[in-house]
Each structure stands twice: as structure tokens, then as C-alpha cells.
Short mmCIF file of C-alpha atoms and ligand atoms in Angstrom, two decimals:
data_model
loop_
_atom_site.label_atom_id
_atom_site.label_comp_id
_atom_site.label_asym_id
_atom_site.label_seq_id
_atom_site.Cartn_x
_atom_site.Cartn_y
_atom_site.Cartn_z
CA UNK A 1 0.00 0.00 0.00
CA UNK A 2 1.29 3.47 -0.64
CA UNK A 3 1.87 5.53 2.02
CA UNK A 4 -0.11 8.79 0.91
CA UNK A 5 -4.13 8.86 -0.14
CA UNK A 6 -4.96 9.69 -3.32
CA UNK A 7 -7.87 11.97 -4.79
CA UNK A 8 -11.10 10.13 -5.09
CA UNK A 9 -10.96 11.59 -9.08
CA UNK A 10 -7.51 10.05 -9.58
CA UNK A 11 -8.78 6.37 -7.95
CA UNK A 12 -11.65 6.61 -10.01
CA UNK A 13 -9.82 7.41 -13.43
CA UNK A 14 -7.31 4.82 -12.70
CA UNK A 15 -9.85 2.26 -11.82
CA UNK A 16 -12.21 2.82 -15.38
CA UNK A 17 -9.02 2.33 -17.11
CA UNK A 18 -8.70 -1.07 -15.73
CA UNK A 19 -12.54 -1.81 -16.11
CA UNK A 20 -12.24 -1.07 -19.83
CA UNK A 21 -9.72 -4.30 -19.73
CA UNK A 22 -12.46 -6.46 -18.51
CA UNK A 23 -15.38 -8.06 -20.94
CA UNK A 24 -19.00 -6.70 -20.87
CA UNK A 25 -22.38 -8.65 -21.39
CA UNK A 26 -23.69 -6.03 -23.46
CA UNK A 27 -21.14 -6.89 -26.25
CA UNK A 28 -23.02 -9.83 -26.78
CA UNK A 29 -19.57 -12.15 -27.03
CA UNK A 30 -19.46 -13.80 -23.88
CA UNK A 31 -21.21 -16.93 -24.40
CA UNK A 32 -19.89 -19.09 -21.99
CA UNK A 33 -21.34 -17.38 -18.93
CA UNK A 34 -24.12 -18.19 -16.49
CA UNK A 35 -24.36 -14.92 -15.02
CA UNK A 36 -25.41 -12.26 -16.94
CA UNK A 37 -25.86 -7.74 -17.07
CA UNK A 38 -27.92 -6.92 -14.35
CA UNK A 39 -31.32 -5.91 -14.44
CA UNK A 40 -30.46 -1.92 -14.13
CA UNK A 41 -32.74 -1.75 -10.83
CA UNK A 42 -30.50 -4.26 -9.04
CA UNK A 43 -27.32 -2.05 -9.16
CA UNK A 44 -29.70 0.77 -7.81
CA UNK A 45 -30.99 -1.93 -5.12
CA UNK A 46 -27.40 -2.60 -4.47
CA UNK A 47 -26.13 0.36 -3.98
CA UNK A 48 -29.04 1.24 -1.51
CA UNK A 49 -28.16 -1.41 1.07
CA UNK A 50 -24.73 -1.18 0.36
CA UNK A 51 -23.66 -0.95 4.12
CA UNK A 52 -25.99 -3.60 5.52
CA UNK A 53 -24.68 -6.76 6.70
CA UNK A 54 -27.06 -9.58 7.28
CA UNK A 55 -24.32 -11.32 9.19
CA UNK A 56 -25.81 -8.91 11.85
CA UNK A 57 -29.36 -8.81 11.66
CA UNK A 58 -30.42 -6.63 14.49
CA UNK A 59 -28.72 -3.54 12.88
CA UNK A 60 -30.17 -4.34 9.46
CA UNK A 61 -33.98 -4.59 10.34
CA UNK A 62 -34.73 -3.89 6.87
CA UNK A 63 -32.73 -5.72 4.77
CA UNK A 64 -33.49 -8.90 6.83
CA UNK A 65 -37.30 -8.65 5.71
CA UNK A 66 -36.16 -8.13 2.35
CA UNK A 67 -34.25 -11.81 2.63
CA UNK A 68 -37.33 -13.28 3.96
CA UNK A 69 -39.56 -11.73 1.53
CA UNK A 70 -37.08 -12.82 -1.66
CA UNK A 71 -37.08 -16.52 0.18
CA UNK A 72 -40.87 -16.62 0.61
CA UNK A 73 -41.37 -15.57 -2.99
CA UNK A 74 -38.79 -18.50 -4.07
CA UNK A 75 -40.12 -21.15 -1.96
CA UNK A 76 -43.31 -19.98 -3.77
CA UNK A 77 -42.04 -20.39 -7.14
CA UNK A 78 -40.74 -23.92 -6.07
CA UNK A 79 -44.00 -25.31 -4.43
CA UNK A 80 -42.15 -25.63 -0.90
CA UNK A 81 -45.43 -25.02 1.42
CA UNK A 82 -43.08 -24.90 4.17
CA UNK A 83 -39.69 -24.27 2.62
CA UNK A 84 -37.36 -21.62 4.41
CA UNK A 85 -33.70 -20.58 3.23
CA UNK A 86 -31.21 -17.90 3.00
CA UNK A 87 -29.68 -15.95 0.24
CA UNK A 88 -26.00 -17.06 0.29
CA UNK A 89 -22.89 -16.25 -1.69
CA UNK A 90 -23.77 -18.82 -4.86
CA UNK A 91 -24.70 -22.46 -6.00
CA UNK A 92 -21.33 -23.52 -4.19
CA UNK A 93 -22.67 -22.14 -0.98
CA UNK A 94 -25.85 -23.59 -1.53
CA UNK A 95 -24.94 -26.95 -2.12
CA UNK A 96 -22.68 -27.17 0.57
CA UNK A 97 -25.48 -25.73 3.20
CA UNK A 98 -27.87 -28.70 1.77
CA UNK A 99 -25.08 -31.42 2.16
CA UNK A 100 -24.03 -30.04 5.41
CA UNK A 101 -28.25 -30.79 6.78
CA UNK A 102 -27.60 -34.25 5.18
CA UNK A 103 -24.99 -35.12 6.87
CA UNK A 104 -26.38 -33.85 9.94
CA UNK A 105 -28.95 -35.68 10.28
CA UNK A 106 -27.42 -38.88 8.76
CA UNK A 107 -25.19 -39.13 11.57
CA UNK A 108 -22.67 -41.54 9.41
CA UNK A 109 -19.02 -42.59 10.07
CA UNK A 110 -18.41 -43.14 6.22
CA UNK A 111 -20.66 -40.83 5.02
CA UNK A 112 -20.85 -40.96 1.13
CA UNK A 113 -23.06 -38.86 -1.63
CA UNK A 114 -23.98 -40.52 -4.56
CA UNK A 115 -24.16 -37.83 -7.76
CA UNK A 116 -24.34 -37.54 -11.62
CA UNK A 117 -20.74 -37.69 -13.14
CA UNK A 118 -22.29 -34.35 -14.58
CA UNK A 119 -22.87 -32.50 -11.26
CA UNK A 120 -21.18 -29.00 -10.74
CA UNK A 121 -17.44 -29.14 -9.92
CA UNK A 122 -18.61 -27.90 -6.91
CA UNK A 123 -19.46 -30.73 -5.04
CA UNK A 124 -15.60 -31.85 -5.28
CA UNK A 125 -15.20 -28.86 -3.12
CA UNK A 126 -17.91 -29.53 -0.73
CA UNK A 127 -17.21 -33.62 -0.23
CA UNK A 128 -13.54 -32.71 0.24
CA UNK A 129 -14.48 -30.26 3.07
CA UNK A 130 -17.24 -32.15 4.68
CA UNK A 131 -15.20 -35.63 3.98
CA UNK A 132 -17.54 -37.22 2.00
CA UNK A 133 -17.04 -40.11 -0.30
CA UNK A 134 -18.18 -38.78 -3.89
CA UNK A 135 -19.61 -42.12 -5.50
CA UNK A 136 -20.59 -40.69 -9.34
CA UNK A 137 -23.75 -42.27 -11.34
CA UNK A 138 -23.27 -42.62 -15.30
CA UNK A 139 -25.14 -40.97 -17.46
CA UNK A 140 -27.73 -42.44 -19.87
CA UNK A 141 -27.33 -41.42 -23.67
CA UNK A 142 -29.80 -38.37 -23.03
CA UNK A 143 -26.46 -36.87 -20.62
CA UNK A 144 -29.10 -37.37 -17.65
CA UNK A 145 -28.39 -39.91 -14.99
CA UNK A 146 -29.51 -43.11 -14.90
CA UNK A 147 -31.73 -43.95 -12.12
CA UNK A 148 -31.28 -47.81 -11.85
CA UNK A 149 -27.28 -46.64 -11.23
CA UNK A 150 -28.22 -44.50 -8.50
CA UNK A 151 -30.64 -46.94 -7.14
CA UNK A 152 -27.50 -49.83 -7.14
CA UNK A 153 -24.74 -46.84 -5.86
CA UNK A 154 -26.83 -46.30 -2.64
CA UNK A 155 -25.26 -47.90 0.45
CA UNK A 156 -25.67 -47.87 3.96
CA UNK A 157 -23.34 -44.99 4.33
CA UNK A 158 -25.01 -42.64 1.79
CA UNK A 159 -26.13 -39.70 3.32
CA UNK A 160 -27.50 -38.13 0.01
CA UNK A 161 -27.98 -38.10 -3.70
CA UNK A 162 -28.15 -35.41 -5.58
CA UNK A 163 -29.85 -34.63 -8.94
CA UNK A 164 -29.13 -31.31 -11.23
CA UNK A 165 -32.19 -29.05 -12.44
CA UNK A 166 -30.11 -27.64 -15.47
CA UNK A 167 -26.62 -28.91 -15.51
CA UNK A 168 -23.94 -26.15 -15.71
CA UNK A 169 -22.44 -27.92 -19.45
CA UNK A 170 -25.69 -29.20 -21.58
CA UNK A 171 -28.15 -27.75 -19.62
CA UNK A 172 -30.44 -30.71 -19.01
CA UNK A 173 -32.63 -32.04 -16.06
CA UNK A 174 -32.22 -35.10 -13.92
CA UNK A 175 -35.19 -37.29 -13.99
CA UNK A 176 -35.75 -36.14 -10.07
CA UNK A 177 -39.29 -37.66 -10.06
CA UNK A 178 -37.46 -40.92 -10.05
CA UNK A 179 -34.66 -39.88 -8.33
CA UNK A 180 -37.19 -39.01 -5.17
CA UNK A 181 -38.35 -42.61 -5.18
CA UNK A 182 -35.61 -44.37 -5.15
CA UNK A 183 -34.73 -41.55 -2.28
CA UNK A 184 -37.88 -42.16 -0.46
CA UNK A 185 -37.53 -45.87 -1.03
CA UNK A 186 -33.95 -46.03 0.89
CA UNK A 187 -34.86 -43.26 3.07
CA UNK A 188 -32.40 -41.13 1.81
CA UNK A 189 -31.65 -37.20 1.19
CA UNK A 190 -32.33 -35.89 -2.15
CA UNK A 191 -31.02 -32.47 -3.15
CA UNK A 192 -31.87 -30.77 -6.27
CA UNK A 193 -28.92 -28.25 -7.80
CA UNK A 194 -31.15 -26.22 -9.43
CA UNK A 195 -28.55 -23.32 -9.64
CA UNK A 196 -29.23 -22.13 -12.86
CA UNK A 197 -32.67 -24.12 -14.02
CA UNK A 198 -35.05 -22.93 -11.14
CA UNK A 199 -34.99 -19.62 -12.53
CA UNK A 200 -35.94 -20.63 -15.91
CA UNK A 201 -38.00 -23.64 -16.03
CA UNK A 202 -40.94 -22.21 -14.33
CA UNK A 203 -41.26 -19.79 -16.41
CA UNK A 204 -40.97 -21.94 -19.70
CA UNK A 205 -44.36 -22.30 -21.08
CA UNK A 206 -46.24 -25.58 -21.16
CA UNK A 207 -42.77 -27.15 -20.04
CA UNK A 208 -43.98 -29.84 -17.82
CA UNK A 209 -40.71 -30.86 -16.14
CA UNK A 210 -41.35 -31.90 -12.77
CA UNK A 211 -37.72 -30.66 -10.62
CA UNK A 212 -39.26 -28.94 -7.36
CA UNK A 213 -41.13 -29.51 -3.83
CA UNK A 214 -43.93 -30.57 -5.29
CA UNK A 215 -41.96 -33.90 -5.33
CA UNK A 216 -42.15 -35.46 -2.06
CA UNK A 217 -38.50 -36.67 -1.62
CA UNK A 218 -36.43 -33.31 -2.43
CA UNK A 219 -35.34 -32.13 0.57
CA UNK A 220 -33.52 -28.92 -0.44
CA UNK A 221 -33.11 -26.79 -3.51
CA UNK A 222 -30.24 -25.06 -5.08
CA UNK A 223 -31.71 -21.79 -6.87
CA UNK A 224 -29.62 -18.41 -7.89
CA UNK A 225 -30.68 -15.39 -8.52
CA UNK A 226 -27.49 -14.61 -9.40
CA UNK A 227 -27.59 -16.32 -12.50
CA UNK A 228 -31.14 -16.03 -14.74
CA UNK A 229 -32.43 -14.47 -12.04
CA UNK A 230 -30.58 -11.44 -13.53
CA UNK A 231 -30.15 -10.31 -9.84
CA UNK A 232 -26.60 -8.86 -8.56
CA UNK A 233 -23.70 -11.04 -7.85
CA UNK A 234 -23.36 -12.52 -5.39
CA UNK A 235 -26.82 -13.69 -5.19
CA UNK A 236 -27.35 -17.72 -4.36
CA UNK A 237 -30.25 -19.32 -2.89
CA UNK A 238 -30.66 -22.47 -0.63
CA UNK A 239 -34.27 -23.82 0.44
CA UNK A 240 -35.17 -26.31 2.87
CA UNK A 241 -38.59 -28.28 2.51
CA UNK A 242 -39.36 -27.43 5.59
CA UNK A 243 -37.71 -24.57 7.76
CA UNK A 244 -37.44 -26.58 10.74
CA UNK A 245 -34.39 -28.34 8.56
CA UNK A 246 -32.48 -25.25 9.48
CA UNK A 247 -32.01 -26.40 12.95
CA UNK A 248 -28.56 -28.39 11.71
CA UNK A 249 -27.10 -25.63 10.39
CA UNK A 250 -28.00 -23.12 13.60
CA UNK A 251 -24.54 -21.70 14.80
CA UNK A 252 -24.55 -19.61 18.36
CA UNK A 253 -22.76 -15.88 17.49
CA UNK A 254 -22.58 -14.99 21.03
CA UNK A 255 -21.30 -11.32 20.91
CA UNK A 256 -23.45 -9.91 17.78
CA UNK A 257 -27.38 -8.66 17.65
CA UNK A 258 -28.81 -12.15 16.71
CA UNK A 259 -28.16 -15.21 18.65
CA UNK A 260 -27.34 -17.38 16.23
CA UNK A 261 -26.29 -17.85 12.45
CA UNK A 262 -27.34 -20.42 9.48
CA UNK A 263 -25.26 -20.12 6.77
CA UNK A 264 -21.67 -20.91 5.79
CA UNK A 265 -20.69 -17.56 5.43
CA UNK A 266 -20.72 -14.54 8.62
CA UNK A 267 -21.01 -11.24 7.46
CA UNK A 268 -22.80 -11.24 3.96
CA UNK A 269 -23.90 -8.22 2.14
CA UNK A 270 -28.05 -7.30 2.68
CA UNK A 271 -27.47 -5.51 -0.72
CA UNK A 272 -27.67 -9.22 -2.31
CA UNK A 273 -31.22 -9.48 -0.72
CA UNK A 274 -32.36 -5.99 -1.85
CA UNK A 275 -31.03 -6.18 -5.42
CA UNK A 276 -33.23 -9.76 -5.73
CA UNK A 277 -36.05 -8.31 -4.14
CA UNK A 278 -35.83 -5.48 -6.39
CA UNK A 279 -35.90 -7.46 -9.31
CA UNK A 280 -38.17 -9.56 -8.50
CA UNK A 281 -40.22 -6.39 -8.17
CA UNK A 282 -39.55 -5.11 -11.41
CA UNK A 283 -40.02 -8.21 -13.46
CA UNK A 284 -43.03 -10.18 -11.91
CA UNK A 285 -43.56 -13.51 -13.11
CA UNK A 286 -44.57 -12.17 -16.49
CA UNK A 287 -41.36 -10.00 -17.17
CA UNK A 288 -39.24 -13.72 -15.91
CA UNK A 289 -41.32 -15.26 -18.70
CA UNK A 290 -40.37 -12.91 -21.68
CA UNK A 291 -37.10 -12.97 -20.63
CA UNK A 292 -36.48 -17.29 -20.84
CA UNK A 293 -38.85 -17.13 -23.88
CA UNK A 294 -36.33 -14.59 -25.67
CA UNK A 295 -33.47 -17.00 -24.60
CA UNK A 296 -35.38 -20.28 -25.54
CA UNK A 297 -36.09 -18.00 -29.30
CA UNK A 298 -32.35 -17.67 -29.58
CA UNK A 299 -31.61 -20.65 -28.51
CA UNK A 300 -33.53 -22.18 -30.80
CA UNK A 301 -31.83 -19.47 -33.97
CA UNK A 302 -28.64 -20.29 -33.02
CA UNK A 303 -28.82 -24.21 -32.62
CA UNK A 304 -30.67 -24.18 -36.29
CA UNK A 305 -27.99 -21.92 -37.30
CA UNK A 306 -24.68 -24.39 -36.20
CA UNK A 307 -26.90 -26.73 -37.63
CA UNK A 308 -27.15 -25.83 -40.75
CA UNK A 309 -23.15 -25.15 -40.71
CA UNK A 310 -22.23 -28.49 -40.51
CA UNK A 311 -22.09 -29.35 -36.94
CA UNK A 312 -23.84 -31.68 -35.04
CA UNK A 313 -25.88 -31.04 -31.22
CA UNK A 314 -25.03 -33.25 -28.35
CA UNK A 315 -28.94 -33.08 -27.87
CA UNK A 316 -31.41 -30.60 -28.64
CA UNK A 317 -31.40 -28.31 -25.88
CA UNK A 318 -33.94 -28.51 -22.86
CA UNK A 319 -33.28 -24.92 -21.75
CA UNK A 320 -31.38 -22.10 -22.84
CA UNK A 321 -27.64 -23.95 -22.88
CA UNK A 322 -26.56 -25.24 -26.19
CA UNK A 323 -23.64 -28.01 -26.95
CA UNK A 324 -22.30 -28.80 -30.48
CA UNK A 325 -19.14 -30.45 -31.97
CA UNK A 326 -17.37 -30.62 -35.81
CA UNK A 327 -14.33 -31.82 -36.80
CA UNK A 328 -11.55 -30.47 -34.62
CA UNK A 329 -13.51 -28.89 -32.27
CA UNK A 330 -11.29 -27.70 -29.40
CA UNK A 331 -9.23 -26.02 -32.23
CA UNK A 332 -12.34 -24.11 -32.93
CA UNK A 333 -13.06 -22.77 -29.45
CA UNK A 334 -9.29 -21.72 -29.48
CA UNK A 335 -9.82 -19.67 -33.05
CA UNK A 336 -13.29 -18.27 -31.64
CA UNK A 337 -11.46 -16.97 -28.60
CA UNK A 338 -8.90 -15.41 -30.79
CA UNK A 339 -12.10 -13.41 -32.80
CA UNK A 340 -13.25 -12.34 -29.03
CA UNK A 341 -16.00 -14.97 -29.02
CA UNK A 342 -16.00 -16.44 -25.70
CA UNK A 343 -17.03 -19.74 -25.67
CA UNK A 344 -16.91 -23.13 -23.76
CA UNK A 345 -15.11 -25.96 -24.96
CA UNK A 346 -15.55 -28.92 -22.10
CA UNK A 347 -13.16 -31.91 -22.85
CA UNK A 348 -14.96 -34.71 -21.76
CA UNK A 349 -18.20 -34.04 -24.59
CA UNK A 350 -15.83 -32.70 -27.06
CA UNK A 351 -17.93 -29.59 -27.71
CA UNK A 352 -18.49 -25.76 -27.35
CA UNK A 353 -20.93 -25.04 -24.86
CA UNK A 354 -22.85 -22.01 -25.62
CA UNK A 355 -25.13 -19.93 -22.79
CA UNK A 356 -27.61 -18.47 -24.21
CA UNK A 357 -27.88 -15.76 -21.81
CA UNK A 358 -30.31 -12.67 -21.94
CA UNK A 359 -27.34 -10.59 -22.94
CA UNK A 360 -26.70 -12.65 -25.94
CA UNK A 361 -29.37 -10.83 -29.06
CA UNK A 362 -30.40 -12.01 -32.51
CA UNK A 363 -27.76 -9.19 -33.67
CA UNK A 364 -24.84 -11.50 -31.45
CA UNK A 365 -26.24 -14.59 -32.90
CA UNK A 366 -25.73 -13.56 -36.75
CA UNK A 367 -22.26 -12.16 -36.06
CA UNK A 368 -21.74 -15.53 -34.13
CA UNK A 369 -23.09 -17.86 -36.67
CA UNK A 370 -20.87 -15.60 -39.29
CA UNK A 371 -17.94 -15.84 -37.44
CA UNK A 372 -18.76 -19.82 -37.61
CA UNK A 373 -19.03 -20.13 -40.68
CA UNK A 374 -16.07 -18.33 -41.56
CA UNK A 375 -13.94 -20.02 -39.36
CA UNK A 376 -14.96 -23.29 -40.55
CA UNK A 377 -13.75 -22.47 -44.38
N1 LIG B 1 -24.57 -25.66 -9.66
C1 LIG B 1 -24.76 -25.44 -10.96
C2 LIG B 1 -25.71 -26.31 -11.72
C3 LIG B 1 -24.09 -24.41 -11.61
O1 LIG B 1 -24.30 -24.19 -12.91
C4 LIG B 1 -23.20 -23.61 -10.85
C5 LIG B 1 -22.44 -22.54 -11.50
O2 LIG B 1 -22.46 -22.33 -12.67
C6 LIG B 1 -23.04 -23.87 -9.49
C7 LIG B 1 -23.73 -24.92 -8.92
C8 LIG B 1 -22.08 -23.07 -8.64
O3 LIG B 1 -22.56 -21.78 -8.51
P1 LIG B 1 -21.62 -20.56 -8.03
O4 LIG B 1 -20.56 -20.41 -9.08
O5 LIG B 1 -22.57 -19.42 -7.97
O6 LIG B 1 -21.05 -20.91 -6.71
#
């Protein structure tokens, strides 16, 4: 640190001139991303509660209604009658909070989860710190996981299995209605990552996929505002079925203004709550819907577009996440970085992944698809 202060103008200048090395959403060219711009009212939100600190409630009155109003209106969305959760840091949070209650109440030496082999990276993180055993279930040739292999993975010591709601690479949905008997059948804790998907498939017309409380063995959902939400980072959501759940994750704080504490992280910005809440405002259900419609449109343009190229889908897309591969494909995602197009490559599909965010227009699309083609010559 330097020793003497510098002028607020001089910070300021020196700081835009970094920002202008950083990517934007609006350009349309970062298609790899599961976080978007954010609705303009959740900067404003933001900056609003920009001091409060939900790590201690009792100052922050305000902003700690504004958390339980944004978890009321999720558990809601999600059909949990008696759901309660917090708004934590992200889907890594989350998850970890909903294996943590597993665990919990398991009370097992060995404890061990049994997950898709395409579950988010993050629950490497979370077994490692919790020290559970990840056992992974195969997928079936639709990239979901197959049931009868979680059904024959489940042992005495599993504690959990957990079933995605829009996986982070292809963007597709477990078959959870399954997945909650075979939970209910070995008495055993299902989670549902729905980290990215339980902002957008409620609000997909006539989509009839079945990922939420209204299925009797999820336990706890993964859902982030953060992401289609179109909220401010950081922005994740955690719901129990039922609030009472929260019990194994209550933590005495003996010298601040509440007694205790239930998630992972202390002090937490309330501006995370507000910015939600504000959006939530703003949009309504309706606003949410012509947002993932406008995705699902693209999605749709741009997979008949790399279609019609030459390449070939891993699957037609469920939501708004869309995987294809050609001949030399990682090669490709190299040469598309090198035009500024930022896109996935994931090694183990051999394909770019492509998020069809709501920052990504028709107008990026073309220029995409041109850029494609072009490449591909
Ligand atoms: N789960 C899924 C399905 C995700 O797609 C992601 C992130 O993309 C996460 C969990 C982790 O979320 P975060 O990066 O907000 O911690």
C-alpha cells in the first residue's frame, strides 16, 4: 500500500481504465457465462443497502425482511409449502449448506453422496471439506443420470444423492421424479442443484418438467438469482422443505445482535437481498417469462444456425444452454477466442458449450453464426 491517499478523481480514473480491460455482457460475445448484465434496478438496489450486513441482523432490520420476503417468494415459485432458506454467496454455498443438513442428520461414520458424473465441480469442493465419499452415477445417452445406477450406488453410508435441475455444461434435467423414489424408497436425502434451471424452467411455457417440492423426496433446492435471475452477484439461494431443517445448520454468534447464524458464510452483504427483491419487483412472473422465452427464441436461432453449418448437437437443448461439436472442435473454441467470441469448450463431450444468456441478441447470434461459418472455411 502506498503511504499517501490519493484523490477520489484520480482512484476513479485509474480504476475505469482497468474496467475497460475487462469483458461486458452487453457486447453480446461472452457466451460461456451463467451470469449475466444486471437488471439496471439491481445495481440501484445494491447500492441502496450497500452498508448492511445480514451477518448482523439486528442492525439491518430492513434488509433482513427483504431476505425473507425474496425466500418466501422462491419457496413460492418452487412449491415448498413450508420451505425456508437464505440468500448465500452462490450455487457452491448452496450446495454445501444442503449437504451439510444431510450429513447432519445422517449421523454416518463413512458418510458418502452418490451424484451424476455431470454435477457441478462444486461438489468436489464440498465432499472434500465435509469428507464425503463422492460415489458418481453414469449418465444415460440423453447426458441425464440413470436412475437404476443411482438406485445400485446407494449404500448404507449414503447420506444423500443429488440430482441437477439444469446442468452447468448441456443444460439438461435429472429425472428427479425418479430420483425421489428411489430416495424415499432407501430413506435417503435428495437435493436438487437447481442453480441455474429454477430460474428458468418455471417460467418456460407448457414445459412440464417436474424438478421442485412438489416432489415429495427433495429435501432442499439449489436456486440463484445470481444467475437467470438477472439479480446482482453474489446472489445464491438455498431452500429447505421445511424450515425446521435449518435447525442443523443453527450456529450460536454470542457477541453480535442475533443469537445465532445459518449459513456458511458470517457477514454477507443485505445488498444481495435488496437487489433480488428489487428485481423480482420489477419483473413479476410475467417480465421472468419474456425474458427465458427470448433465450429459448435464440436458442432455438442459433442451434438451427450451427446446424445448418455443418455441426452436429449433443442433444437438442432442454433450456437455454446449447452443446455442439465438428471436426476439430477444441481447435475451434481456441480460433473463436482469438475473434473475441467467448465460448466453452468442455473436454470430456468434445464440444463448445454455448449460454444463451439474456445478454446474448439475434444481432450477437448472426455475427456468431458468421464468425462460424467463416472459421470453418
Ligand atoms: N450448480 C450449478 C448447476 C451451476 O451451474 C453452478 C455454476 O455455474 C453452481 C452450482 C455453482 O454456482 P456458483 O458459481 O454461484 O457458486
Amino acid at each position: 500500500m502506498q503511504q499517501k491517499g490519493q484523490s477520489s478523481d484520480l482512484v476513479l480514473a485509474e480504476l475505469k481504465k482497468r474496467r475497460a480491460q475487462d469483458n461486458r455482457y452487453g457486447d453480446g460475445k461472452i457466451l460461456c457465462s451463467m451470469c449475466t448484465k444486471p437488471h439496471l434496478i439491481a445495481k440501484k438496489a445494491y447500492e441502496l443497502f450497500f452498508e448492511s450486513n445480514l451477518g448482523d441482523q439486528g442492525l439491518f432490520p430492513a434488509a433482513a425482511q427483504l431476505e425473507r420476503e425474496v425466500m418466501a417468494q422462491l419457496a413460492s415459485l418452487l412449491n415448498g409449502k413450508s420451505a425456508g432458506g437464505f440468500i448465500v454467496s452462490g450455487g457452491t454455498e448452496a450446495n454445501l449448506l444442503s449437504l451439510q443438513v444431510a450429513n447432519k442428520t445422517a449421523g454416518v461414520t463413512r458418510p458418502e453422496v452418490v451424484l451424476p458424473q455431470s454435477a457441478h465441480f462444486s461438489f468436489t469442493k464440498i465432499c472434500g471439506l465435509l469428507n464425503l465419499k463422492p460415489v458418481y452415477a453414469p449418465l444415460d445417452n440423453s447426458f441425464t443420470v440413470d436412475p437404476s445406477a443411482v438406485e445400485k450406488l446407494i449404500t448404507e453410508n449414503t447420506v444423500a444423492i443429488i440430482g441437477t435441475a439444469g446442468t452447468a455444461e448441456l443444460g439438461v434435467v435429472d429425472p428427479i421424479s425418479t430420483l425421489s423414489e428411489i430416495a424415499l424408497q432407501h430413506n435417503v436425502y435428495l437435493h436438487v442443484d437447481a442453480a441455474f434451471g429454477g430460474l428458468v424452467i418455471p417460467f418456460i411455457e407448457k414445459m412440464n418438467i417436474a424438478f421442485d417440492f412438489q416432489i415429495e423426496g427433495v429435501k432442499s433446492i439449489t436456486v440463484d438469482p445470481h444467475k437467470m435471475g438477472m439479480s446482482a452477484i453474489p446472489a445464491g439461494g438455498i431452500l429447505f422443505r421445511n424450515h425446521k431443517m435449518l435447525d442443523a445448520l443453527k450456529t450460536e454468534t454470542p457477541y453480535l445482535t442475533e443469537n445465532f447464524q445459518y449459513t456458511f458464510v458470517g457477514t454477507r452483504t443485505g445488498a444481495s437481498a435488496a437487489s433480488t427483491w428489487a428485481v423480482f419487483r420489477a419483473l413479476g412472473k410475467d417480465g421472468y417469462q419474456k425474458i427465458v422465452a427470448d433465450c429459448i427464441k435464440n436458442t432455438k436461432l442459433l442451434s438451427n444456425g450451427v446446424r445448418a453449418s455443418g455441426f452436429s448437437l449433443l442433444c437438442e437443448p432442454t433450456l437455454n444452454i446449447l452443446a455442439f461439436r465438428g471436426e476439430n472442435t477444441k481447435r475451434l473454441a481456441e480460433r473463436l477466442w482469438g475473434r473475441g467470441w467467448f465460448v466453452a469448450y468442455i473436454p470430456r463431450y468434445d464440444c463448445i458449450r454455448i449460454v444463451v444468456m439474456p445478454h446474448v441478441k439475434q444481432k450477437h447470434i448472426f455475427a456468431f453464426l458468421s464468425a462460424l461459418k467463416s472459421e470453418k472455411l
